[in-house]
Amino acid sequence: MSDRGGFRVVVAAISLVSILAGPGTPLARGGEDPRTATAFLQALRDRGLADLAIDYIDILRHDPACPPDLRASLDYVEGSTLIDEATRINDATRQQELLEQARARLEGFLKAQPGHALSRQARVQLARLLFERGRSTMLIAEEIQVPSQKAAKVDEARALYAKARDAYGEAVTVFGNALKAYPVSLPANDPRVAERNSLENDHLFATLKKGIAQYELAGTYPAGSAERASGLEAAMKDFHSLWEGHRSQLAGLAARMWEAKCFEEQGRIGEAVGIYKELLSHTDPQLRDLQSNISYFHIVALGKRKEYALAADEAVRWLEKYNRREETRSATRLGVLLELAKDLDAQLGANEDKAEKQAAAKRIVEAVSQVVRFATPYKNEALALLRKYKPSSAVKPEDLARISVDDAIAQAEEAMAARDWERAIAFYRAAIRKADARRDLDRINQARYNLSFCYYMNKQFYESDVLAEHLARRYPRNPLGPQAAELAMQDLVEAYNVHREIDRGSDLARLVGVARYAAETFSDREQGDDARLNLGQIELGQGKFDEAIADFSAVRERSPKKLEARTRLGGALWAKSRALDRAGEAKKAAAEATAAIDILAKTLQARQESQAPASDPGTLNNAADLAVALTETGKVKEALAMLAPIVKAQATRSGPAFSRLMEANLLAQIADNQVEPAIQSMKAIEQAGNSAGLTQLYLKLGMLFEKTMDQLRARQDRAGLERMQRAYRALLGTLAESRSGQSYQSLDWAGRGLLSLNAGEEAEKVYRRILSESVANPDFLSQAGSSDRLMLARVKLAAALRLQGTKEPKKLDEAASLVEEILSKNTKYLEPLVEKGNLLEAQAAAGQSDWNQAFRHWQDLAQKLGRSRPRPTSYFEAWYHAADCLRNQKDYTKARQTLNGVMRLNPGVGGPEMKKKYEDLLARLK
């Protein structure tokens, strides 16, 4: 039984037989003539009853008597039917889900039966699927307000249109090659004539659709851009060629219409209008559908020519002429209504008659009120006009008191379409109060669901949840039950994330309860899969790895969310492997890690085979998860090889998924010691601006720099070291300027790095920021050791000032004052004493003091440190500085005696590095 309708829907399908097949026609069963079943399926599809058609396909699929030939085609028919349904519904997200199901069916059909007679048509349907996914993605992009997210969605649509164009192009080639098998001429009674004509028709329409896909692809680029212009030229070339070769055929006439549309988009309105008029002169009734589109395009062109009155008249004539049931529900009609409203709006400015203005405004509101109810490319323009002529106003209690149920629902639906959530809420509440629960229960529940949705959109998540849970738990068999459960889960997710000051634990517990209920009650539906995904994510966050693995694994094979579930399953296995590794269970950890990598790799392959766009967030997150697992298990080269083509394919370099991808790429490059590529990846992450762990990435990249600089010093590669130091300095500066995710530790690390590069000015900014932010942070001040950390930050600020003393002597005075102030309060700490010695040397070098004063300071410090056992490195460092002060006084003999005396008493001199420093200084004293 299908997961779509259950028993109720199948009964409905059976009851429609007499309507669809005529009086006296029995139900088409699989064991009867397959032509009857095929005709019945086609009748369901033709009437827009895709849901019933899919349930009937399920009946046939489970009927043992279904003939093999019919059974073999069911996946193809179901895939095509799912696309039909996706094109009819008013929900872009749901469209995407249906199209994903269709893809699985059609690809399964082609994989199982590549030589089937319908295989060519299946490829055309896959091209159509890509086209519809592109259209649906563009609709979603229209609703997105964040520019970077909108751009990413447009890029996704662009990639889908390009794939659709190429897929139609392949179909054109396949059909063309198949036509070559037929003789140029055939006798009229030859049975192959019908086959050839059908094949030729398929060839022509694949060519037409290839051009339309190219036209839509061009439309994804900004107006006036070179890409848009070249895309339109390519589409025009296809359309013109098709029209020239087939002027009297439907495909040729349609191509001519689209060629005119390209002229219109190029601003050549006169040429476009001329072609539209030429095409409208055809009177064949079979061209009615084409003529309705031509008339619509003609109305648009007239509006662009500012012939608003004529355009409005043509729009009225269109609405009067094309009034059949399917025409009144078409997207073209919505486009005509919008054009009528725009043309009326354009004429109002010049009209002085108040009554006429009011009448025109009323007509505009009536027109756009119909348009805003549906997800089409016309919705946003219509919404702007609706708000202009019917601005939101508070609902008066007396209006609600006397309104009827029907009027309340109508007003609520209009407000909902206009996104006026407060107004919609008021009218839905009034409708629910006034309705009779005994007679209008279904209607009341629909109003409750819509009210819940309005609460959600108005960010009243708890109110929305109460209604949604009531529907889901009280009426699980109602078609709205699963949707209500889905909405309730989303309510609680949003409440948990937004209302952090409230009891988040209770929100989470309630979310788990709703998700458990949905997973059990709607186990055969998409909402059940969503519930399992929610549960798995919560359990993963709580460290309940086995429970998360079980929930992710339970998502149905046929689910549109299957690939997402597999990616999360791989992530759960990887998280479990890390936990086992930390617990010292290396063998178990390795086994879980291997399983995680295997699942993530296979899922990524499945995503790529499904022709997902290069910027698809699911693909990018999948690749990032796999790369991290490969990198951390020592397979760095494999991770980089896998990531390279995916990173290269990213046209829009922004968004959270792109940032995750680049973070994984950066970590792999760091692990492989690739400094320059890592710098480029870091820049890409900074520009994307969506990384939550930017500071940690800086720290990891900084460690790679330090390691590389040590290697360059060891090789005595002076040029390479200088280049690397410049890059490191830029990196530290960028980190210091970053305002997100910073802490005392991260800023101190950046400051110390800048000091090591003698970047005094940049280091000064860092330590002044540390001091100002830390002093103003009560949480920092309440921590143990905070006063010591503040003192050390002030010492490093003094060091930063000292480094600038060569060019700005006043900085030395400022540093001296700061050091004296620190020492007056902190006499037992080594760091300020060391900094005082460094400062005395800098003052001596600048002529502000003498070297003897610096020598005495270092000598006194060394003697104090010499009392410690074992002697610290700082003891040897102090004597080194004392000897260097003697060198600057040109007392080379005493300097040598000082160094040799320390080395005789302490042969190790504190370590190899310090010993080398002593030896190098001795060499300079000879």
mmCIF file of C-alpha atoms in Angstrom, residues 361-362 364-366 383-393 418:
data_model
loop_
_atom_site.group_PDB
_atom_site.id
_atom_site.type_symbol
_atom_site.label_atom_id
_atom_site.label_comp_id
_atom_site.label_asym_id
_atom_site.label_seq_id
_atom_site.Cartn_x
_atom_site.Cartn_y
_atom_site.Cartn_z
ATOM 1 C CA ALA A 361 -7.558 50.278 -6.996
ATOM 2 C CA LYS A 362 -10.312 47.784 -6.202
ATOM 3 C CA ILE A 364 -5.884 45.858 -8.648
ATOM 4 C CA VAL A 365 -6.538 44.383 -5.198
ATOM 5 C CA GLU A 366 -8.915 41.781 -6.658
ATOM 6 C CA LEU A 383 2.526 41.277 -2.937
ATOM 7 C CA ALA A 384 4.087 44.727 -3.310
ATOM 8 C CA LEU A 385 1.014 45.976 -5.176
ATOM 9 C CA LEU A 386 -1.330 44.440 -2.618
ATOM 10 C CA ARG A 387 0.472 46.205 0.219
ATOM 11 C CA LYS A 388 0.356 49.456 -1.737
ATOM 12 C CA TYR A 389 -3.390 49.393 -2.333
ATOM 13 C CA LYS A 390 -4.508 47.450 0.724
ATOM 14 C CA PRO A 391 -2.147 48.313 3.571
ATOM 15 C CA SER A 392 -2.412 46.322 6.769
ATOM 16 C CA SER A 393 -4.781 47.637 9.400
ATOM 17 C CA ALA A 418 -0.220 38.894 1.942
#
